[in-house]
mmCIF file of C-alpha atoms and ligand atoms in Angstrom:
data_model
loop_
_atom_site.group_PDB
_atom_site.id
_atom_site.type_symbol
_atom_site.label_atom_id
_atom_site.label_comp_id
_atom_site.label_asym_id
_atom_site.label_seq_id
_atom_site.Cartn_x
_atom_site.Cartn_y
_atom_site.Cartn_z
ATOM 1 C CA MET A 1 1.229 122.606 -39.573
ATOM 2 C CA SER A 2 3.827 119.829 -39.128
ATOM 3 C CA ASP A 3 3.345 117.154 -36.456
ATOM 4 C CA LYS A 4 6.017 118.897 -34.347
ATOM 5 C CA LYS A 5 4.755 120.786 -31.290
ATOM 6 C CA TRP A 6 4.306 124.549 -31.580
ATOM 7 C CA ARG A 7 3.329 127.203 -29.082
ATOM 8 C CA SER A 8 1.820 130.571 -29.707
ATOM 9 C CA HIS A 9 2.611 133.988 -28.283
ATOM 10 C CA ASN A 10 0.364 137.078 -28.651
ATOM 11 C CA PRO A 11 -2.368 135.093 -30.459
ATOM 12 C CA SER A 12 -4.389 138.242 -31.255
ATOM 13 C CA GLY A 13 -1.622 139.727 -33.465
ATOM 14 C CA SER A 14 -2.578 140.250 -37.092
ATOM 15 C CA ASN A 15 0.833 139.414 -38.652
ATOM 16 C CA ARG A 16 1.685 135.723 -38.362
ATOM 17 C CA VAL A 17 5.381 135.023 -37.708
ATOM 18 C CA VAL A 18 6.777 131.484 -37.698
ATOM 19 C CA VAL A 19 9.871 130.838 -35.561
ATOM 20 C CA THR A 20 11.347 127.382 -36.102
ATOM 21 C CA LYS A 21 13.101 127.037 -32.703
ATOM 22 C CA GLU A 22 12.761 128.355 -29.165
ATOM 23 C CA LEU A 23 15.018 131.412 -28.762
ATOM 24 C CA PRO A 24 16.500 132.697 -25.481
ATOM 25 C CA GLY A 25 15.248 135.786 -23.605
ATOM 26 C CA ASP A 26 11.925 137.634 -23.934
ATOM 27 C CA ARG A 27 12.915 140.874 -25.592
ATOM 28 C CA TRP A 28 12.629 139.288 -29.036
ATOM 29 C CA PHE A 29 8.979 138.362 -28.780
ATOM 30 C CA GLU A 30 8.123 141.710 -27.184
ATOM 31 C CA ILE A 31 9.616 143.325 -30.309
ATOM 32 C CA LEU A 32 7.418 141.133 -32.502
ATOM 33 C CA ALA A 33 4.327 141.670 -30.324
ATOM 34 C CA GLN A 34 4.847 145.448 -30.623
ATOM 35 C CA ALA A 35 4.789 144.964 -34.402
ATOM 36 C CA ASP A 36 1.332 143.330 -34.048
ATOM 37 C CA CYS A 37 2.678 139.821 -34.618
ATOM 38 C CA LYS A 38 1.216 136.548 -33.517
ATOM 39 C CA VAL A 39 4.335 134.418 -32.974
ATOM 40 C CA GLU A 40 4.273 130.653 -33.513
ATOM 41 C CA ILE A 41 7.311 128.882 -32.120
ATOM 42 C CA CYS A 42 8.299 125.267 -32.773
ATOM 43 C CA THR A 43 9.173 123.689 -29.439
ATOM 44 C CA SER A 44 10.877 120.617 -30.931
ATOM 45 C CA THR A 45 14.679 120.399 -30.847
ATOM 46 C CA ASP A 46 14.704 118.275 -34.048
ATOM 47 C CA ILE A 47 15.949 119.814 -37.278
ATOM 48 C CA LEU A 48 12.858 120.727 -39.322
ATOM 49 C CA SER A 49 12.669 119.456 -42.891
ATOM 50 C CA VAL A 50 11.688 121.682 -45.825
ATOM 51 C CA GLU A 51 8.309 119.920 -45.895
ATOM 52 C CA GLU A 52 7.708 120.609 -42.203
ATOM 53 C CA ILE A 53 8.605 124.277 -42.565
ATOM 54 C CA GLU A 54 6.439 124.556 -45.668
ATOM 55 C CA ALA A 55 3.523 123.084 -43.701
ATOM 56 C CA ALA A 56 4.186 125.552 -40.876
ATOM 57 C CA ILE A 57 4.174 128.473 -43.326
ATOM 58 C CA GLY A 58 0.704 127.401 -44.469
ATOM 59 C CA ASP A 59 -1.626 129.922 -46.154
ATOM 60 C CA GLN A 60 -0.671 132.973 -44.148
ATOM 61 C CA CYS A 61 2.810 133.763 -42.939
ATOM 62 C CA ASP A 62 4.040 137.352 -42.841
ATOM 63 C CA GLY A 63 7.428 136.763 -41.267
ATOM 64 C CA ALA A 64 9.783 133.920 -40.381
ATOM 65 C CA ILE A 65 12.857 133.352 -38.255
ATOM 66 C CA GLY A 66 14.796 130.249 -39.300
ATOM 67 C CA GLN A 67 17.903 128.350 -38.243
ATOM 68 C CA LEU A 68 21.281 127.613 -39.871
ATOM 69 C CA THR A 69 20.329 123.908 -39.811
ATOM 70 C CA GLU A 70 17.453 124.490 -42.269
ATOM 71 C CA ASP A 71 17.483 124.675 -46.031
ATOM 72 C CA TRP A 72 15.881 128.000 -46.952
ATOM 73 C CA GLY A 73 15.896 127.736 -50.737
ATOM 74 C CA GLU A 74 13.613 128.274 -53.724
ATOM 75 C CA ARG A 75 10.892 125.921 -52.467
ATOM 76 C CA LEU A 76 10.499 127.624 -49.093
ATOM 77 C CA PHE A 77 10.753 131.170 -50.419
ATOM 78 C CA ALA A 78 8.129 130.401 -53.101
ATOM 79 C CA ALA A 79 5.800 128.992 -50.400
ATOM 80 C CA PHE A 80 6.576 131.916 -48.094
ATOM 81 C CA LYS A 81 5.851 134.476 -50.818
ATOM 82 C CA ALA A 82 2.578 132.724 -51.718
ATOM 83 C CA ALA A 83 1.575 132.918 -48.026
ATOM 84 C CA GLY A 84 2.161 136.690 -47.996
ATOM 85 C CA GLY A 85 5.713 136.474 -46.588
ATOM 86 C CA LYS A 86 7.405 139.851 -46.250
ATOM 87 C CA ALA A 87 10.543 139.259 -44.163
ATOM 88 C CA TYR A 88 12.805 136.352 -43.290
ATOM 89 C CA SER A 89 15.667 136.424 -40.784
ATOM 90 C CA ASN A 90 18.254 133.751 -40.150
ATOM 91 C CA TYR A 91 19.047 133.301 -36.455
ATOM 92 C CA ALA A 92 22.780 133.412 -37.270
ATOM 93 C CA VAL A 93 25.361 135.739 -38.721
ATOM 94 C CA GLY A 94 26.266 133.123 -41.378
ATOM 95 C CA TYR A 95 23.651 132.481 -44.061
ATOM 96 C CA ASN A 96 25.114 129.747 -46.271
ATOM 97 C CA ASN A 97 21.872 127.786 -45.595
ATOM 98 C CA VAL A 98 19.860 130.542 -47.328
ATOM 99 C CA ASP A 99 19.544 130.938 -51.082
ATOM 100 C CA VAL A 100 19.630 134.729 -51.040
ATOM 101 C CA ASP A 101 19.139 134.907 -54.828
ATOM 102 C CA ALA A 102 15.918 132.896 -54.534
ATOM 103 C CA ALA A 103 14.693 135.156 -51.722
ATOM 104 C CA THR A 104 15.588 138.262 -53.722
ATOM 105 C CA LYS A 105 13.779 136.875 -56.779
ATOM 106 C CA HIS A 106 10.628 136.597 -54.638
ATOM 107 C CA GLY A 107 11.216 140.069 -53.177
ATOM 108 C CA ILE A 108 11.906 138.724 -49.670
ATOM 109 C CA PRO A 109 14.391 140.612 -47.471
ATOM 110 C CA VAL A 110 16.848 138.269 -45.690
ATOM 111 C CA GLY A 111 18.150 139.280 -42.276
ATOM 112 C CA ASN A 112 21.110 138.002 -40.279
ATOM 113 C CA THR A 113 22.548 138.755 -36.819
ATOM 114 C CA PRO A 114 26.041 140.264 -37.069
ATOM 115 C CA GLY A 115 27.942 142.185 -34.428
ATOM 116 C CA VAL A 116 26.804 140.276 -31.337
ATOM 117 C CA LEU A 117 28.822 137.109 -31.986
ATOM 118 C CA THR A 118 32.254 138.564 -32.586
ATOM 119 C CA GLU A 119 34.002 138.348 -29.223
ATOM 120 C CA THR A 120 31.961 135.353 -28.074
ATOM 121 C CA THR A 121 32.956 133.272 -31.087
ATOM 122 C CA ALA A 122 36.577 134.428 -30.959
ATOM 123 C CA GLU A 123 36.705 133.485 -27.265
ATOM 124 C CA LEU A 124 35.546 129.927 -28.015
ATOM 125 C CA ALA A 125 38.162 129.723 -30.779
ATOM 126 C CA VAL A 126 40.753 130.715 -28.146
ATOM 127 C CA ALA A 127 39.339 128.105 -25.748
ATOM 128 C CA LEU A 128 39.624 125.397 -28.425
ATOM 129 C CA THR A 129 43.137 126.598 -29.265
ATOM 130 C CA PHE A 130 44.376 126.068 -25.729
ATOM 131 C CA ALA A 131 42.303 122.947 -25.105
ATOM 132 C CA ALA A 132 43.965 121.383 -28.165
ATOM 133 C CA ALA A 133 47.486 122.729 -27.544
ATOM 134 C CA ARG A 134 47.538 121.872 -23.838
ATOM 135 C CA ARG A 135 45.647 118.593 -24.247
ATOM 136 C CA VAL A 136 42.976 119.569 -21.735
ATOM 137 C CA VAL A 137 40.381 116.979 -22.788
ATOM 138 C CA GLU A 138 42.886 114.102 -22.882
ATOM 139 C CA ALA A 139 44.188 115.097 -19.450
ATOM 140 C CA ASP A 140 40.655 115.415 -18.047
ATOM 141 C CA LYS A 141 39.797 111.892 -19.258
ATOM 142 C CA PHE A 142 43.055 110.641 -17.726
ATOM 143 C CA MET A 143 42.139 112.113 -14.318
ATOM 144 C CA ARG A 144 38.561 110.808 -14.397
ATOM 145 C CA GLY A 145 39.878 107.397 -15.427
ATOM 146 C CA GLY A 146 41.926 107.271 -12.207
ATOM 147 C CA HIS A 147 45.243 107.069 -14.074
ATOM 148 C CA TYR A 148 47.071 109.898 -12.261
ATOM 149 C CA LYS A 149 49.644 108.211 -10.041
ATOM 150 C CA SER A 150 52.527 110.709 -9.950
ATOM 151 C CA TRP A 151 53.609 114.112 -11.254
ATOM 152 C CA LEU A 152 55.950 113.371 -14.167
ATOM 153 C CA PRO A 153 58.279 115.607 -16.216
ATOM 154 C CA THR A 154 56.835 114.100 -19.409
ATOM 155 C CA LEU A 155 53.131 113.985 -18.627
ATOM 156 C CA PHE A 156 50.896 115.595 -21.310
ATOM 157 C CA LEU A 157 53.474 117.814 -22.939
ATOM 158 C CA GLY A 158 51.846 120.366 -25.221
ATOM 159 C CA GLU A 159 52.699 123.517 -27.173
ATOM 160 C CA LEU A 160 53.545 127.055 -25.986
ATOM 161 C CA PHE A 161 52.380 129.951 -28.200
ATOM 162 C CA TRP A 162 54.278 132.854 -26.637
ATOM 163 C CA HIS A 163 56.040 134.804 -29.452
ATOM 164 C CA LYS A 164 55.154 132.215 -32.082
ATOM 165 C CA THR A 165 53.012 132.864 -35.162
ATOM 166 C CA VAL A 166 49.227 132.723 -35.391
ATOM 167 C CA GLY A 167 47.686 132.342 -38.842
ATOM 168 C CA VAL A 168 44.162 133.638 -39.398
ATOM 169 C CA ILE A 169 42.279 132.694 -42.560
ATOM 170 C CA GLY A 170 39.381 135.093 -43.074
ATOM 171 C CA ALA A 171 40.088 138.360 -41.295
ATOM 172 C CA GLY A 172 36.535 139.640 -40.927
ATOM 173 C CA ARG A 173 35.015 140.635 -37.601
ATOM 174 C CA ILE A 174 35.583 137.301 -35.794
ATOM 175 C CA GLY A 175 38.981 136.551 -37.363
ATOM 176 C CA THR A 176 40.171 140.012 -36.374
ATOM 177 C CA ALA A 177 38.971 139.613 -32.781
ATOM 178 C CA TYR A 178 40.745 136.245 -32.549
ATOM 179 C CA ALA A 179 43.975 137.631 -34.040
ATOM 180 C CA ARG A 180 43.945 140.476 -31.526
ATOM 181 C CA MET A 181 43.317 138.128 -28.585
ATOM 182 C CA MET A 182 46.255 135.924 -29.575
ATOM 183 C CA ALA A 183 48.576 138.853 -30.354
ATOM 184 C CA GLU A 184 47.729 140.877 -27.269
ATOM 185 C CA GLY A 185 47.383 138.062 -24.778
ATOM 186 C CA HIS A 186 50.085 135.729 -26.028
ATOM 187 C CA LYS A 187 52.387 138.073 -27.945
ATOM 188 C CA MET A 188 51.964 136.126 -31.157
ATOM 189 C CA ASN A 189 52.997 137.497 -34.524
ATOM 190 C CA VAL A 190 50.037 137.563 -36.894
ATOM 191 C CA ILE A 191 49.936 136.299 -40.452
ATOM 192 C CA TYR A 192 46.537 136.564 -42.127
ATOM 193 C CA TYR A 193 44.994 135.585 -45.424
ATOM 194 C CA ASP A 194 41.971 137.428 -46.749
ATOM 195 C CA ILE A 195 40.944 138.608 -50.204
ATOM 196 C CA ARG A 196 40.657 142.094 -48.692
ATOM 197 C CA GLN A 197 43.429 143.904 -46.891
ATOM 198 C CA ASN A 198 42.494 144.492 -43.232
ATOM 199 C CA LYS A 199 44.093 147.857 -42.559
ATOM 200 C CA ALA A 200 42.471 148.267 -39.153
ATOM 201 C CA LEU A 201 43.999 144.975 -37.953
ATOM 202 C CA GLU A 202 47.396 145.853 -39.429
ATOM 203 C CA GLU A 203 47.423 149.280 -37.791
ATOM 204 C CA TYR A 204 46.339 147.804 -34.484
ATOM 205 C CA ILE A 205 49.065 145.150 -34.418
ATOM 206 C CA ALA A 206 51.673 147.709 -35.534
ATOM 207 C CA ALA A 207 50.640 150.088 -32.740
ATOM 208 C CA TYR A 208 50.627 147.252 -30.207
ATOM 209 C CA GLY A 209 54.106 146.252 -31.382
ATOM 210 C CA GLN A 210 55.267 149.826 -30.753
ATOM 211 C CA LEU A 211 53.777 149.781 -27.275
ATOM 212 C CA LEU A 212 55.620 146.550 -26.434
ATOM 213 C CA LYS A 213 58.840 148.019 -27.796
ATOM 214 C CA ALA A 214 58.402 151.126 -25.659
ATOM 215 C CA GLN A 215 58.059 148.804 -22.639
ATOM 216 C CA GLY A 216 61.351 147.139 -23.540
ATOM 217 C CA GLU A 217 59.584 143.983 -24.733
ATOM 218 C CA LYS A 218 59.905 142.127 -28.001
ATOM 219 C CA PRO A 219 57.328 143.621 -30.403
ATOM 220 C CA VAL A 220 54.704 141.610 -32.298
ATOM 221 C CA SER A 221 54.370 141.925 -36.064
ATOM 222 C CA TYR A 222 51.774 141.335 -38.776
ATOM 223 C CA ARG A 223 51.893 140.185 -42.378
ATOM 224 C CA ARG A 224 49.220 139.637 -45.006
ATOM 225 C CA ALA A 225 49.982 136.323 -46.719
ATOM 226 C CA GLU A 226 49.750 136.199 -50.487
ATOM 227 C CA SER A 227 48.383 132.673 -50.442
ATOM 228 C CA VAL A 228 46.762 130.186 -48.082
ATOM 229 C CA GLU A 229 49.785 127.926 -48.680
ATOM 230 C CA GLU A 230 52.234 130.576 -47.479
ATOM 231 C CA LEU A 231 50.234 131.020 -44.258
ATOM 232 C CA LEU A 232 49.911 127.280 -43.614
ATOM 233 C CA ARG A 233 53.654 126.726 -43.996
ATOM 234 C CA GLU A 234 54.548 129.511 -41.618
ATOM 235 C CA ALA A 235 51.976 129.457 -38.819
ATOM 236 C CA ASP A 236 52.286 127.480 -35.577
ATOM 237 C CA LEU A 237 48.575 127.827 -35.082
ATOM 238 C CA VAL A 238 45.872 128.360 -37.731
ATOM 239 C CA SER A 239 42.328 129.513 -37.029
ATOM 240 C CA LEU A 240 39.666 129.425 -39.754
ATOM 241 C CA HIS A 241 37.152 132.276 -40.062
ATOM 242 C CA PRO A 242 36.095 132.487 -43.723
ATOM 243 C CA VAL A 243 32.555 132.684 -45.038
ATOM 244 C CA LEU A 244 31.498 129.340 -46.554
ATOM 245 C CA ASP A 245 30.950 129.574 -50.307
ATOM 246 C CA GLU A 246 32.172 127.715 -53.388
ATOM 247 C CA THR A 247 35.651 129.268 -53.028
ATOM 248 C CA THR A 248 36.124 128.089 -49.432
ATOM 249 C CA HIS A 249 34.519 124.637 -49.607
ATOM 250 C CA HIS A 250 37.328 122.168 -48.636
ATOM 251 C CA LEU A 251 39.765 125.063 -48.423
ATOM 252 C CA ILE A 252 41.716 122.829 -46.046
ATOM 253 C CA ASN A 253 42.320 119.553 -47.889
ATOM 254 C CA ALA A 254 44.964 116.793 -47.781
ATOM 255 C CA GLU A 255 47.489 118.761 -49.870
ATOM 256 C CA ARG A 256 47.203 121.853 -47.718
ATOM 257 C CA LEU A 257 47.295 119.907 -44.446
ATOM 258 C CA ALA A 258 50.568 118.382 -45.640
ATOM 259 C CA LEU A 259 52.076 121.904 -45.784
ATOM 260 C CA MET A 260 51.420 122.565 -42.107
ATOM 261 C CA LYS A 261 53.954 121.975 -39.349
ATOM 262 C CA ASP A 262 53.672 118.492 -37.820
ATOM 263 C CA ASN A 263 52.974 120.017 -34.407
ATOM 264 C CA ALA A 264 50.678 122.803 -35.610
ATOM 265 C CA ILE A 265 47.232 123.500 -34.149
ATOM 266 C CA LEU A 266 44.196 123.924 -36.409
ATOM 267 C CA VAL A 267 40.969 125.491 -35.121
ATOM 268 C CA ASN A 268 37.660 125.792 -36.948
ATOM 269 C CA THR A 269 34.715 127.827 -35.668
ATOM 270 C CA SER A 270 33.457 128.881 -39.130
ATOM 271 C CA ARG A 271 31.626 126.151 -41.073
ATOM 272 C CA GLY A 272 32.462 122.436 -41.188
ATOM 273 C CA GLN A 273 32.623 122.219 -44.989
ATOM 274 C CA VAL A 274 35.662 124.523 -45.024
ATOM 275 C CA ILE A 275 37.687 121.414 -44.044
ATOM 276 C CA ASP A 276 37.753 118.089 -45.881
ATOM 277 C CA GLU A 277 37.021 116.174 -42.667
ATOM 278 C CA THR A 278 38.024 112.763 -44.043
ATOM 279 C CA ALA A 279 41.426 114.173 -45.051
ATOM 280 C CA LEU A 280 41.758 115.790 -41.633
ATOM 281 C CA ILE A 281 41.133 112.471 -39.867
ATOM 282 C CA ALA A 282 43.819 110.745 -41.959
ATOM 283 C CA HIS A 283 46.252 113.607 -41.245
ATOM 284 C CA CYS A 284 45.617 113.468 -37.482
ATOM 285 C CA GLN A 285 46.047 109.687 -37.443
ATOM 286 C CA LYS A 286 49.436 110.071 -39.132
ATOM 287 C CA HIS A 287 50.602 113.076 -37.071
ATOM 288 C CA PRO A 288 49.782 112.594 -33.370
ATOM 289 C CA ASN A 289 51.365 115.929 -32.430
ATOM 290 C CA PHE A 290 49.144 117.816 -34.867
ATOM 291 C CA ARG A 291 46.194 119.024 -32.781
ATOM 292 C CA VAL A 292 42.789 120.286 -33.746
ATOM 293 C CA GLY A 293 39.868 122.126 -32.138
ATOM 294 C CA LEU A 294 36.531 121.842 -33.954
ATOM 295 C CA ASP A 295 33.230 123.585 -33.259
ATOM 296 C CA VAL A 296 31.730 122.718 -36.662
ATOM 297 C CA PHE A 297 31.553 119.568 -38.792
ATOM 298 C CA GLU A 298 31.270 118.763 -42.457
ATOM 299 C CA ASP A 299 28.025 116.737 -42.114
ATOM 300 C CA GLU A 300 26.767 118.428 -38.979
ATOM 301 C CA PRO A 301 25.371 117.127 -36.659
ATOM 302 C CA GLU A 302 27.163 113.923 -37.796
ATOM 303 C CA MET A 303 30.937 113.429 -37.670
ATOM 304 C CA LYS A 304 32.907 111.553 -40.319
ATOM 305 C CA PRO A 305 33.878 108.033 -39.165
ATOM 306 C CA GLY A 306 36.947 108.005 -36.969
ATOM 307 C CA LEU A 307 36.894 111.640 -35.829
ATOM 308 C CA SER A 308 35.549 110.951 -32.344
ATOM 309 C CA LYS A 309 38.257 108.300 -31.777
ATOM 310 C CA LEU A 310 41.115 110.791 -32.135
ATOM 311 C CA ASP A 311 42.813 111.980 -28.938
ATOM 312 C CA ASN A 312 44.439 114.882 -30.780
ATOM 313 C CA VAL A 313 41.085 116.447 -31.695
ATOM 314 C CA VAL A 314 38.868 118.464 -29.329
ATOM 315 C CA ILE A 315 35.246 118.579 -30.452
ATOM 316 C CA VAL A 316 32.317 120.715 -29.282
ATOM 317 C CA PRO A 317 28.780 120.946 -30.767
ATOM 318 C CA HIS A 318 28.715 124.294 -32.660
ATOM 319 C CA ILE A 319 28.613 126.394 -29.487
ATOM 320 C CA ALA A 320 30.983 129.213 -30.429
ATOM 321 C CA SER A 321 28.227 131.831 -30.113
ATOM 322 C CA ALA A 322 26.660 130.178 -27.067
ATOM 323 C CA THR A 323 26.745 132.838 -24.380
ATOM 324 C CA ILE A 324 23.515 134.178 -22.897
ATOM 325 C CA TRP A 325 24.294 137.753 -23.979
ATOM 326 C CA THR A 326 25.066 136.747 -27.557
ATOM 327 C CA ARG A 327 22.186 134.337 -28.071
ATOM 328 C CA GLU A 328 19.705 136.878 -26.615
ATOM 329 C CA GLY A 329 21.264 139.567 -28.797
ATOM 330 C CA MET A 330 20.879 137.349 -31.864
ATOM 331 C CA ALA A 331 17.190 136.866 -30.999
ATOM 332 C CA THR A 332 16.732 140.625 -30.617
ATOM 333 C CA LEU A 333 18.352 141.275 -33.997
ATOM 334 C CA ALA A 334 16.423 138.523 -35.811
ATOM 335 C CA ALA A 335 13.114 139.791 -34.372
ATOM 336 C CA SER A 336 14.054 143.406 -35.170
ATOM 337 C CA ASN A 337 14.817 142.423 -38.766
ATOM 338 C CA VAL A 338 11.353 140.929 -39.211
ATOM 339 C CA ALA A 339 9.505 143.585 -37.158
ATOM 340 C CA GLY A 340 11.371 146.434 -38.891
ATOM 341 C CA ILE A 341 10.357 145.242 -42.367
ATOM 342 C CA LEU A 342 6.754 144.549 -41.299
ATOM 343 C CA LYS A 343 6.576 148.105 -39.951
ATOM 344 C CA GLY A 344 7.891 149.485 -43.250
ATOM 345 C CA TYR A 345 11.145 150.801 -41.777
ATOM 346 C CA PRO A 346 14.320 151.215 -43.873
ATOM 347 C CA ALA A 347 16.910 148.441 -43.852
ATOM 348 C CA TRP A 348 20.404 148.700 -42.439
ATOM 349 C CA HIS A 349 23.246 146.735 -43.874
ATOM 350 C CA ASP A 350 26.861 146.513 -42.649
ATOM 351 C CA GLN A 351 26.326 148.971 -39.829
ATOM 352 C CA ASP A 352 26.828 148.966 -36.067
ATOM 353 C CA VAL A 353 23.805 147.083 -34.695
ATOM 354 C CA SER A 354 24.449 147.843 -31.007
ATOM 355 C CA PRO A 355 21.708 150.551 -30.738
ATOM 356 C CA PHE A 356 19.139 147.756 -31.285
ATOM 357 C CA LEU A 357 20.245 146.039 -28.084
ATOM 358 C CA ARG A 358 19.310 149.011 -25.902
ATOM 359 C CA GLY A 359 16.092 150.662 -24.712
ATOM 360 C CA ASP A 360 15.109 152.945 -27.561
ATOM 361 C CA PRO A 361 16.102 151.169 -30.791
ATOM 362 C CA PRO A 362 16.355 152.924 -34.167
ATOM 363 C CA LYS A 363 13.380 152.702 -36.527
ATOM 364 C CA ALA A 364 15.081 150.332 -38.957
ATOM 365 C CA ALA A 365 15.650 146.666 -39.725
ATOM 366 C CA PRO A 366 19.195 146.161 -38.353
ATOM 367 C CA SER A 367 20.778 143.814 -40.892
ATOM 368 C CA ILE A 368 19.236 142.902 -44.226
ATOM 369 C CA VAL A 369 21.823 141.205 -46.431
ATOM 370 C CA ASN A 370 19.978 141.768 -49.731
ATOM 371 C CA ALA A 371 18.850 145.326 -48.928
ATOM 372 C CA LYS A 372 20.768 146.745 -51.903
ATOM 373 C CA GLN A 373 19.474 144.142 -54.394
ATOM 374 C CA LEU A 374 15.915 144.845 -53.270
ATOM 375 C CA SER A 375 16.550 148.607 -53.507
ATOM 376 C CA PHE A 376 15.415 149.124 -49.941
ATOM 377 C CA SER A 377 16.047 152.602 -48.668
ATOM 378 C CA LEU A 378 19.222 152.221 -46.650
ATOM 379 C CA TYR A 379 19.478 154.008 -43.377
ATOM 380 C CA THR A 380 22.487 156.272 -43.236
ATOM 381 C CA ARG A 381 23.483 158.003 -40.065
HETATM 382 C C1 DGY B 1 26.434 131.825 -36.916
HETATM 383 O O1 DGY B 1 25.746 132.711 -36.385
HETATM 384 O O2 DGY B 1 26.660 131.814 -38.122
HETATM 385 C C2 DGY B 1 27.031 130.784 -36.002
HETATM 386 O O3 DGY B 1 27.588 129.731 -36.683
HETATM 387 C C3 DGY B 1 26.028 130.291 -34.964
HETATM 388 O O4 DGY B 1 25.877 131.265 -34.050
#
């Protein structure tokens, strides 16, 4: 065990499950207790090192729930396997911190928590969008500093989005939800870039455009950009929602920032490494009307020097999925991934996970990302 403090739940359980952070709600540990698990939870808020997690795994560890801040690679999966490890789940939808190939090599199923973060994360992206565009944080500081002396026609002028163009890079679940919120709520035309065509989004925006037309209003439109550059040139507002991998690392760099409008808004709720943060700081220093909303950082939890000094950047500590419903749902899914595998149930992948959030959940592990590679029987309904 590491020197961090741990607490135990259901100590008589015969499967030992290590959980590296306190999770919200109680449903998740009831799920594990029903699978005959003794649950050991690290109560420290510090990021655990590989060595500390390895020590916590010890000689017997049947299941583990880890965090996006931890490095689950070859060393941990080898230790986990040697300790009898049968199932790992990330407490996150993203799993760039997990070496899935290493887990697969050791025969370890890797779970994630999709489906419960979609609207929550998109809503925070919308919040950052407006906080940046309407200078909410700057104006709040101004008020608290006692500087408000008179209403002025020129005080804190920002940007209006109505009937302008929103650019979405990465049109998966969260990118799609964000695009719809901005198109429906603010009548923005949508331009998106994704390696896959998103027909559902296109059909939705087209139908919504028709509805507006039928009401005598100006319709909204959609377009799939052929390149990131095309999108950056055209959009008034760009929101980033790609998966982080070698193709999206520093996707937004100095050259691409230079293509954007001087008064554009850039929002990132995906992963910090998608943006070259040093280049972003230089760009924001040079273009005071370019505004940014960031939930994630390249060297999280650190920020690159100079970022926190910029008035045109709104920064929050990776809280896009931080609603009670979502974080409890993520805990339920992570626990169900581990419990499902320990009980010998089949693994789901890329399916609707909502039945797991209700009373009588399916007999399956809800989301195992390497189910196919491990030739798990996949549940089909
Ligand atoms: C995720 O799940 O990947 C988010 O970044 C944290 O909720």
